[in-house]
PDB file of C-alpha atoms in Angstrom:
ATOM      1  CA  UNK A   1      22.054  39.455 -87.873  1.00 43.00           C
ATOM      2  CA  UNK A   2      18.784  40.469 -89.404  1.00 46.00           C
ATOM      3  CA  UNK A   3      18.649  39.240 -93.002  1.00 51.00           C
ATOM      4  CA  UNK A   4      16.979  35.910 -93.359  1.00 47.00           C
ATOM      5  CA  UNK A   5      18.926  35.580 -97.330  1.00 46.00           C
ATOM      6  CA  UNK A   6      22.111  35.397 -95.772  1.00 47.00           C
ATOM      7  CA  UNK A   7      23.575  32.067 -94.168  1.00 43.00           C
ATOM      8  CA  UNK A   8      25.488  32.199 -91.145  1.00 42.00           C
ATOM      9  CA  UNK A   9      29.049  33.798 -91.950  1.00 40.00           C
ATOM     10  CA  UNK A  10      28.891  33.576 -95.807  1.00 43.00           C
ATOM     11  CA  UNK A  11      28.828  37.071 -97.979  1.00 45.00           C
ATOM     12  CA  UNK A  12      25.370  36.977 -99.448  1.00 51.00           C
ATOM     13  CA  UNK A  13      25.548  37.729-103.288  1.00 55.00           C
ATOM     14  CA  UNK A  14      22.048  37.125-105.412  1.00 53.00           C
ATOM     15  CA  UNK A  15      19.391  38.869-106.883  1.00 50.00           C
ATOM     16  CA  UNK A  16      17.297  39.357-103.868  1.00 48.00           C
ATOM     17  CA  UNK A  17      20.259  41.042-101.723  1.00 52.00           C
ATOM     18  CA  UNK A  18      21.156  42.975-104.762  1.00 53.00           C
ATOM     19  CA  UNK A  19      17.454  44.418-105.232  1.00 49.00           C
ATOM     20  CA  UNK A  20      17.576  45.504-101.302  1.00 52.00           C
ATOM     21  CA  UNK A  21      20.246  46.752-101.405  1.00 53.00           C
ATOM     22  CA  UNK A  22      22.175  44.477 -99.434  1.00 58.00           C
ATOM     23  CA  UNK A  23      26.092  44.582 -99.174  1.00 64.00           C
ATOM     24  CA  UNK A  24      28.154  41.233 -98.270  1.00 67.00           C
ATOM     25  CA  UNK A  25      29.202  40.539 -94.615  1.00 77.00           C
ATOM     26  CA  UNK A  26      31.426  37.910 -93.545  1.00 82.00           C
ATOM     27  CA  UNK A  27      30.806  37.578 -90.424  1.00 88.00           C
ATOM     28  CA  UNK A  28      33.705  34.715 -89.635  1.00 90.00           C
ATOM     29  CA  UNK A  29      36.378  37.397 -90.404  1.00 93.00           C
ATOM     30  CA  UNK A  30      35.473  38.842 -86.799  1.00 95.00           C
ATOM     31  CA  UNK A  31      34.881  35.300 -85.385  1.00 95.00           C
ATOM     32  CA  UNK A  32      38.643  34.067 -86.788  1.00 97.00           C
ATOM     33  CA  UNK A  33      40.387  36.960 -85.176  1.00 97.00           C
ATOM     34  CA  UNK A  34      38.150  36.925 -81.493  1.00 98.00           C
ATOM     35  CA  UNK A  35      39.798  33.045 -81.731  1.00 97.00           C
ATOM     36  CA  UNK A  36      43.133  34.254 -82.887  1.00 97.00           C
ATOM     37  CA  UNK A  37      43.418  36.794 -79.688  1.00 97.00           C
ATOM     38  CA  UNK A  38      41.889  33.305 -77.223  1.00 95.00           C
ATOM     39  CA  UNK A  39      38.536  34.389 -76.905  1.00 96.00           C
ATOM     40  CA  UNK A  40      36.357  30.453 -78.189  1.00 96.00           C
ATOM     41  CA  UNK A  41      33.333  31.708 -80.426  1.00 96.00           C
ATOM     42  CA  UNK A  42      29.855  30.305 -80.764  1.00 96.00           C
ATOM     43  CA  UNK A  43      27.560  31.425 -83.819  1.00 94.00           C
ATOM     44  CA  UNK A  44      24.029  30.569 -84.804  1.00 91.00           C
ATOM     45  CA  UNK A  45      21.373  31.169 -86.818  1.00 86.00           C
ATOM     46  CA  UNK A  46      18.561  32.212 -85.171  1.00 88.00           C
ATOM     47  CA  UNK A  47      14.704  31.770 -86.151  1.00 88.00           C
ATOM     48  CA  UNK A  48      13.718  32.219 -89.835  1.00 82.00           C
ATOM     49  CA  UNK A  49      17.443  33.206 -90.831  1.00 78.00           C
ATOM     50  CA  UNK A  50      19.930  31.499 -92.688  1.00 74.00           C
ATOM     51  CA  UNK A  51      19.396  27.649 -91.898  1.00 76.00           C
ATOM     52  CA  UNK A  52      17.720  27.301 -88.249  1.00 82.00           C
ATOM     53  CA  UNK A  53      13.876  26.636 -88.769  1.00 82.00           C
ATOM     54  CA  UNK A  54      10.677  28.613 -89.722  1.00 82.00           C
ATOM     55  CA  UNK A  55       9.203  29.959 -86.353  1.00 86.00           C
ATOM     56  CA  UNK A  56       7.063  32.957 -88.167  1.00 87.00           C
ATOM     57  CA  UNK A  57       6.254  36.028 -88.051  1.00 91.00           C
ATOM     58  CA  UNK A  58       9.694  37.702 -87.723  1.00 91.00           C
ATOM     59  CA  UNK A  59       9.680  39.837 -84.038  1.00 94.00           C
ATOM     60  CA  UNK A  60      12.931  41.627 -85.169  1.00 94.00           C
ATOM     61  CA  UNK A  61      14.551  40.534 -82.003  1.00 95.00           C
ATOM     62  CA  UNK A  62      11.690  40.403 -79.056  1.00 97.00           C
ATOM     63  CA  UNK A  63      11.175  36.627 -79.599  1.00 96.00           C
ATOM     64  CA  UNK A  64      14.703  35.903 -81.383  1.00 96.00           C
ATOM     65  CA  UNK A  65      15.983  36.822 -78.003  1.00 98.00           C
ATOM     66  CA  UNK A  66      14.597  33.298 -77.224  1.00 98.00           C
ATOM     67  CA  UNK A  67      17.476  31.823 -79.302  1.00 97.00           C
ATOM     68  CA  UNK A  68      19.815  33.908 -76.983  1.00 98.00           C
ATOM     69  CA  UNK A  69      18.732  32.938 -73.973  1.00 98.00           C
ATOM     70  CA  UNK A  70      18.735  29.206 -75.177  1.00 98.00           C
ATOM     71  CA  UNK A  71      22.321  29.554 -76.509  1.00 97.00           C
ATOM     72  CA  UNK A  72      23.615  30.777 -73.111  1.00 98.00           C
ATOM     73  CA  UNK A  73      22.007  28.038 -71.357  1.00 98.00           C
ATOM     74  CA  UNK A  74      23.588  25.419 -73.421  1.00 98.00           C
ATOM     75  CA  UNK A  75      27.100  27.154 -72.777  1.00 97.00           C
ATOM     76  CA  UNK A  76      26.805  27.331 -69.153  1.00 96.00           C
ATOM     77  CA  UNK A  77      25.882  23.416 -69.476  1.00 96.00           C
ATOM     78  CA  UNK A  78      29.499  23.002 -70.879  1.00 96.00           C
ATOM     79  CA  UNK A  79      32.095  22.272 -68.253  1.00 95.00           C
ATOM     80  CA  UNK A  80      34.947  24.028 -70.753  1.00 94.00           C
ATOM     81  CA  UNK A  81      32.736  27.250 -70.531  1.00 95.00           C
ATOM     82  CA  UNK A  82      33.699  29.766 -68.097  1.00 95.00           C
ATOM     83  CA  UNK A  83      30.286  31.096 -66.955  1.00 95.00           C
ATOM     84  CA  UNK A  84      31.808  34.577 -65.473  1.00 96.00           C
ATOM     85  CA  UNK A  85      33.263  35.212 -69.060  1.00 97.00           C
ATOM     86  CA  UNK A  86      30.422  35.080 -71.851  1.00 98.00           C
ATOM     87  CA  UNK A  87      30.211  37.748 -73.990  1.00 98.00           C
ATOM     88  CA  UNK A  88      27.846  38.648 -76.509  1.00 98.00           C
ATOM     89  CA  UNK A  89      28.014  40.645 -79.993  1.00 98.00           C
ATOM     90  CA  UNK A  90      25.170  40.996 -82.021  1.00 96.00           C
ATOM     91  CA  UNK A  91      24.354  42.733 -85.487  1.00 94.00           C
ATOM     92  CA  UNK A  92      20.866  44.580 -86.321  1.00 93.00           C
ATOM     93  CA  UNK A  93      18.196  42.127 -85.455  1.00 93.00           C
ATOM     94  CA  UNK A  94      20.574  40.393 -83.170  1.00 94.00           C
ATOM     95  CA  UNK A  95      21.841  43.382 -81.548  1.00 97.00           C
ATOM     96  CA  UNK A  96      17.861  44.011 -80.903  1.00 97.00           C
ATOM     97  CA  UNK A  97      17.607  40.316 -80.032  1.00 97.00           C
ATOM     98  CA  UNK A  98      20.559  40.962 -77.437  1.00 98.00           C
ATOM     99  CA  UNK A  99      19.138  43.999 -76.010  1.00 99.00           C
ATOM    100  CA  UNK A 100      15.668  41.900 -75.394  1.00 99.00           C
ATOM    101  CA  UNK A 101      17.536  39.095 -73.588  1.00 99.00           C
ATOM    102  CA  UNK A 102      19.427  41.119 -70.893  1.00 99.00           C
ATOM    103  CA  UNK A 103      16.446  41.902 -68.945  1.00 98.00           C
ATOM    104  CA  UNK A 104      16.029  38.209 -68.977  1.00 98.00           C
ATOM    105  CA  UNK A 105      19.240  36.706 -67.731  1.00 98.00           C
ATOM    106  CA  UNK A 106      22.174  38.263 -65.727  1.00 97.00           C
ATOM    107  CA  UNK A 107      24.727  35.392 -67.280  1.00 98.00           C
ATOM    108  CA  UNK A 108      25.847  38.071 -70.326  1.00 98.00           C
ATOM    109  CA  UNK A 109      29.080  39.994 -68.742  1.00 98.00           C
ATOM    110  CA  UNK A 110      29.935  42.451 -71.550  1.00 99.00           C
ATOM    111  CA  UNK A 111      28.146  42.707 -74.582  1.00 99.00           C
ATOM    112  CA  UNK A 112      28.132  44.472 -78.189  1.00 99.00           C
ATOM    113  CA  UNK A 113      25.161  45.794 -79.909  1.00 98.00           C
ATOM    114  CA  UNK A 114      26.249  47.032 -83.530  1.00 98.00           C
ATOM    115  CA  UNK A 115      23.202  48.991 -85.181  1.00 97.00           C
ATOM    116  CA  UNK A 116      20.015  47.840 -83.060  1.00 98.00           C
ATOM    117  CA  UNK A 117      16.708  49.737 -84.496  1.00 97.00           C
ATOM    118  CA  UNK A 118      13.390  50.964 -83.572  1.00 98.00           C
ATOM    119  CA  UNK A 119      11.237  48.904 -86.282  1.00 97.00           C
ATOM    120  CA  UNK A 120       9.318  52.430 -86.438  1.00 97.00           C
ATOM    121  CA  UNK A 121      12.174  54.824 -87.281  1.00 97.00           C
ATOM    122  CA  UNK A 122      13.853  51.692 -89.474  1.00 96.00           C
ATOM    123  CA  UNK A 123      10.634  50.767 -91.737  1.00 96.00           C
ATOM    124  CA  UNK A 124      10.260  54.151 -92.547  1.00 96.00           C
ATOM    125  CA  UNK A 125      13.914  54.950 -93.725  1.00 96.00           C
ATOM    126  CA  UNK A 126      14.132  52.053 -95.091  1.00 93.00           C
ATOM    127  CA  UNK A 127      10.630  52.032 -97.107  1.00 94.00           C
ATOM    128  CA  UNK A 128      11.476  55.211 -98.302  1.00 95.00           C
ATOM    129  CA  UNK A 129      15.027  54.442-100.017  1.00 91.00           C
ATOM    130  CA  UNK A 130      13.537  51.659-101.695  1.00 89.00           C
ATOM    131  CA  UNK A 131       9.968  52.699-102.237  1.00 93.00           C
ATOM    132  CA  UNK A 132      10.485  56.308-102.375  1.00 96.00           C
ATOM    133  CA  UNK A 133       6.821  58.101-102.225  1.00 96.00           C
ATOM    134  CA  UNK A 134       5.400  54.544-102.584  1.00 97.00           C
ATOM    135  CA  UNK A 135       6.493  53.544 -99.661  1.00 96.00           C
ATOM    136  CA  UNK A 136       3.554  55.925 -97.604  1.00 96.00           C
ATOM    137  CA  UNK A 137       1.276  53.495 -99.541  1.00 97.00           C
ATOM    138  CA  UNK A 138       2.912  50.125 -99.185  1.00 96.00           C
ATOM    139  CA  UNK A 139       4.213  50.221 -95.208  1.00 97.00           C
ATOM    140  CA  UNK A 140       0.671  50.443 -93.944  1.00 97.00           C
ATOM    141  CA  UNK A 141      -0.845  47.603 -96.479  1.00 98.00           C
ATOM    142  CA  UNK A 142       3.100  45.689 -95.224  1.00 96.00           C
ATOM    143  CA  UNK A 143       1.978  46.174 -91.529  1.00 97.00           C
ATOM    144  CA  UNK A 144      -1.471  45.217 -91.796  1.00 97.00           C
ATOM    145  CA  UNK A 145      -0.590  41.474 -93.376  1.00 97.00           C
ATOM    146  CA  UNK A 146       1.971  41.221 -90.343  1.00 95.00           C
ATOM    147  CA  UNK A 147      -0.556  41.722 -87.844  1.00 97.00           C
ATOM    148  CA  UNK A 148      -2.377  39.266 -89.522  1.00 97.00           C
ATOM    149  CA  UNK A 149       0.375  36.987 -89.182  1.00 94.00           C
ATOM    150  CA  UNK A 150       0.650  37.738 -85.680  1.00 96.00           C
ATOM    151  CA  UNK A 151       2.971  40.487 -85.326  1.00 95.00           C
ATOM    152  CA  UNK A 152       2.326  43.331 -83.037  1.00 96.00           C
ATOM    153  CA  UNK A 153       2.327  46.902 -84.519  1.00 96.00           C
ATOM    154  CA  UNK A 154       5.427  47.849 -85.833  1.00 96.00           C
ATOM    155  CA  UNK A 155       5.646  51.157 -83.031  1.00 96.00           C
ATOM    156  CA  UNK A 156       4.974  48.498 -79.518  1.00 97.00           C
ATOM    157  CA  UNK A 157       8.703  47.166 -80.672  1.00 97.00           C
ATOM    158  CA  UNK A 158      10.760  49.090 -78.746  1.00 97.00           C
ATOM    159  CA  UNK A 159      14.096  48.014 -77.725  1.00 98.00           C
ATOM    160  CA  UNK A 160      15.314  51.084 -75.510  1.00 98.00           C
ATOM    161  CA  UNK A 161      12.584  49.547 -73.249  1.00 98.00           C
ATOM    162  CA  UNK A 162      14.579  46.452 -73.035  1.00 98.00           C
ATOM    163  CA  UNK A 163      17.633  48.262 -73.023  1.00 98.00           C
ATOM    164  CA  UNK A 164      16.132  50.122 -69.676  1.00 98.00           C
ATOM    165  CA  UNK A 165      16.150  46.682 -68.041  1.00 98.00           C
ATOM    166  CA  UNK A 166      19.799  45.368 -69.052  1.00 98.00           C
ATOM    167  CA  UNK A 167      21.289  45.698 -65.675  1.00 97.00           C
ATOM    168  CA  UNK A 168      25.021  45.726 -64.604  1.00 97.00           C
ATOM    169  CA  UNK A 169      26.148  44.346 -67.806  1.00 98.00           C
ATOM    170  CA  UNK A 170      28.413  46.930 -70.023  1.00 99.00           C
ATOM    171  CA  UNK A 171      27.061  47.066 -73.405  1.00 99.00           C
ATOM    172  CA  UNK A 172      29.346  48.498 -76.586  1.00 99.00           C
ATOM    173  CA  UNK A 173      26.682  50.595 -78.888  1.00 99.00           C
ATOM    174  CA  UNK A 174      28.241  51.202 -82.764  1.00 98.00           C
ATOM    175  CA  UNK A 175      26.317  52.580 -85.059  1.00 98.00           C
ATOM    176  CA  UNK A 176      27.223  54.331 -88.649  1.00 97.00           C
ATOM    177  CA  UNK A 177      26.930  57.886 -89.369  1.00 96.00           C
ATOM    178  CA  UNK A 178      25.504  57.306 -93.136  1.00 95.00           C
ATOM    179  CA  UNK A 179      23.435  54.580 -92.432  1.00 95.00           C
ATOM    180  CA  UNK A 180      20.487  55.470 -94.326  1.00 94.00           C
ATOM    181  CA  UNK A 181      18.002  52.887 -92.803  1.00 94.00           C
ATOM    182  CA  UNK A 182      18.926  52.717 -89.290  1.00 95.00           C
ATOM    183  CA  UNK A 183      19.229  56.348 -87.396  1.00 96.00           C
ATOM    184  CA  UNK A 184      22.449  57.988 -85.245  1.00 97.00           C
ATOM    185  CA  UNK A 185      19.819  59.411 -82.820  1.00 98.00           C
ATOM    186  CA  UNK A 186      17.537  56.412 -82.205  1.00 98.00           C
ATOM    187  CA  UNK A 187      20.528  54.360 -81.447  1.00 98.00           C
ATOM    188  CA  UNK A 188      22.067  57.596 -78.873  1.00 98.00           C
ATOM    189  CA  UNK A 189      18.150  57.200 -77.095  1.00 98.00           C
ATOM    190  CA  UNK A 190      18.938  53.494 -77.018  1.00 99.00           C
ATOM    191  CA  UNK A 191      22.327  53.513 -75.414  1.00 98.00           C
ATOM    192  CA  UNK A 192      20.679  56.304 -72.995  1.00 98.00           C
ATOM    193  CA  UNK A 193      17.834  54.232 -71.674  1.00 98.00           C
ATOM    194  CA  UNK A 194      20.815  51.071 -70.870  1.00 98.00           C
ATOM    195  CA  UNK A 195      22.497  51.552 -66.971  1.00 98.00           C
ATOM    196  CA  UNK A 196      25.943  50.636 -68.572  1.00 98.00           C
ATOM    197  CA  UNK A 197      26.144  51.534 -71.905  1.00 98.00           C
ATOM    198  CA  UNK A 198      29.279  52.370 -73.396  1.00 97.00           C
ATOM    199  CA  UNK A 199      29.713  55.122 -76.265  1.00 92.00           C
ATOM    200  CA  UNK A 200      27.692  54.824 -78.534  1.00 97.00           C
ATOM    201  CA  UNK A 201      30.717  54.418 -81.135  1.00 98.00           C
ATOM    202  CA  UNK A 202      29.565  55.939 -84.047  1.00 98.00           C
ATOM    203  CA  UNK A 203      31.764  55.050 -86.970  1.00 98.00           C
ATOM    204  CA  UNK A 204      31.487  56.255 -90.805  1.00 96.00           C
ATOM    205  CA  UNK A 205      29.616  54.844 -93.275  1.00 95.00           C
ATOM    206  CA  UNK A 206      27.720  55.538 -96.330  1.00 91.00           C
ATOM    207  CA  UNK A 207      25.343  52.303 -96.492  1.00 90.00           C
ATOM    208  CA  UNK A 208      23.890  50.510 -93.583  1.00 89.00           C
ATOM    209  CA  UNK A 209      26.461  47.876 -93.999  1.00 89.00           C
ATOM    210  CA  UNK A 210      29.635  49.517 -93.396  1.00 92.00           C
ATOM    211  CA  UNK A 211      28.435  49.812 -89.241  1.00 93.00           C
ATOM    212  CA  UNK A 212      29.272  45.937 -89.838  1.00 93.00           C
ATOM    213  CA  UNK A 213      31.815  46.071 -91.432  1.00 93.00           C
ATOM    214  CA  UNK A 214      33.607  48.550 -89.288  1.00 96.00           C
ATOM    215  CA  UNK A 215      33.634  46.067 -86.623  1.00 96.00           C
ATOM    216  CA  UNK A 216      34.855  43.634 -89.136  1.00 95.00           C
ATOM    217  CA  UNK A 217      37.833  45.680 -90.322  1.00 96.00           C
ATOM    218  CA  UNK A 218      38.415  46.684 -87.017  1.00 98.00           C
ATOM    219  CA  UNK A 219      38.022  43.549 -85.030  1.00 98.00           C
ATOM    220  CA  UNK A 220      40.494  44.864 -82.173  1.00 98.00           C
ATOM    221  CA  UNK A 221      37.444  47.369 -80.603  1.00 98.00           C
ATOM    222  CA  UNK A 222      35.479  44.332 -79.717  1.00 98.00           C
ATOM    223  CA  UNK A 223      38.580  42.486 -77.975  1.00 98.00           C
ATOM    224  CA  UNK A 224      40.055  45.630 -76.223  1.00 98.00           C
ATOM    225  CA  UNK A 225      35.930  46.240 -74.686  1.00 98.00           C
ATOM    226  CA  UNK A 226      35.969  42.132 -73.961  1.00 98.00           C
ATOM    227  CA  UNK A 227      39.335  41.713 -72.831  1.00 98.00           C
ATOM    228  CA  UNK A 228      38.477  45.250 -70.518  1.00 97.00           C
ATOM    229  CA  UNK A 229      35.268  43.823 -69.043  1.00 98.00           C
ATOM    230  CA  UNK A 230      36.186  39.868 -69.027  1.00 96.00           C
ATOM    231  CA  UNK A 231      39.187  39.731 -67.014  1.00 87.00           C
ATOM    232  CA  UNK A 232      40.246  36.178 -66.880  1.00 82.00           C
TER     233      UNK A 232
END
């Protein structure tokens, strides 16, 4: 997932996550019960989050796909693996980061993208709850210092583009109604652009964070679309 102030699996709780706004997501709630229903789990952090190293700027999932990629290689390396049954679930910046390595590999068989986002449509909504009118002031000066980090403009990140190039493999789209940052119709043009996309699911909410946390609570719409699509 996308926030760099929140370690792998643990509920992030400071000052920093309380100023954005952030909400706690334990992510190894949905990890115990995948394991519980025989489905073995693999989770990382991947660049500049939680505890896996600095590789800057942040490409809010075109380069983070990279991580992808590598971790499916090292599975199919495993002789325990089977290689016709790896799935993949990933949350905002990893559900982009998923969507940007599909085009890339064809060893993904099923896959679940919770809240992906256009960095356009996302900066804005988000720059706008926390900034209010400020924020047609600040995202411009914000974009300009990441191009001069070496980010691309925010608009040439487009994952429906990726999403266009996924293939065969089935991808689960959820997305929350009241998610205030993120947008119900840029994830719908998202699932439309993927060959095989399934819903999208969209679930209520009233924060950005309970699209995660509906997966969470409801861990059993992740193994019913796995256990559907990975036959063993």
């Amino acid at each position: 997932h996308g926030w760099p102030w929140n370690r792998l699996g643990e509920a992030a709780d400071d000052v920093f996550a309380n100023i954005t706004g952030e909400k706690p997501v334990d992510l190894l709630r949905l990890a115990y019960a995948l394991h519980q229903e025989g489905f073995h789990v693999m989770m990382y952090d991947m660049r500049n989050h939680g505890e896996s190293a600095s590789a800057p700027p942040v490409a809010f999932g075109q380069e983070e796909a990279k991580d992808l990629l590598g971790a499916i290689a090292y599975l199919h390396g495993r002789a325990d693996v089977s290689p016709d049954r790896i799935g993949v679930i990933g949350f905002s910046m990893g559900a982009n980061s998923l969507l940007y390595a599909l085009p890339q590999t064809d060893q993904i068989k099923a896959a679940v993208a919770v809240q992906p986002t256009t960095l356009a449509v996302f900066s804005k909504k988000y720059g706008q709850e926390l900034l209010g009118p400020l924020s047609t002031l600040i995202l411009p000066v914000a974009e300009f210092f990441y191009q001069a980090a070496g980010g691309l403009y925010w608009s040439a990140y487009r994952p429906s583009f990726a999403a266009a190039g996924a293939g065969k493999t089935p991808i689960l789209f959820v997305q929350g109604n009241g998610d205030p940052w993120g947008d119900v119709e840029d994830v719908a043009q998202i699932a439309e652009a993927a060959p095989n996309a399934r819903g999208p699911l969209f679930v209520d909410s009233d924060d950005r964070f309970g699209g995660y946390q509906y997966l969470i609570d409801n861990p059993k719409v992740a193994i019913s679309f796995f256990e559907q699509e990975l036959p063993e």
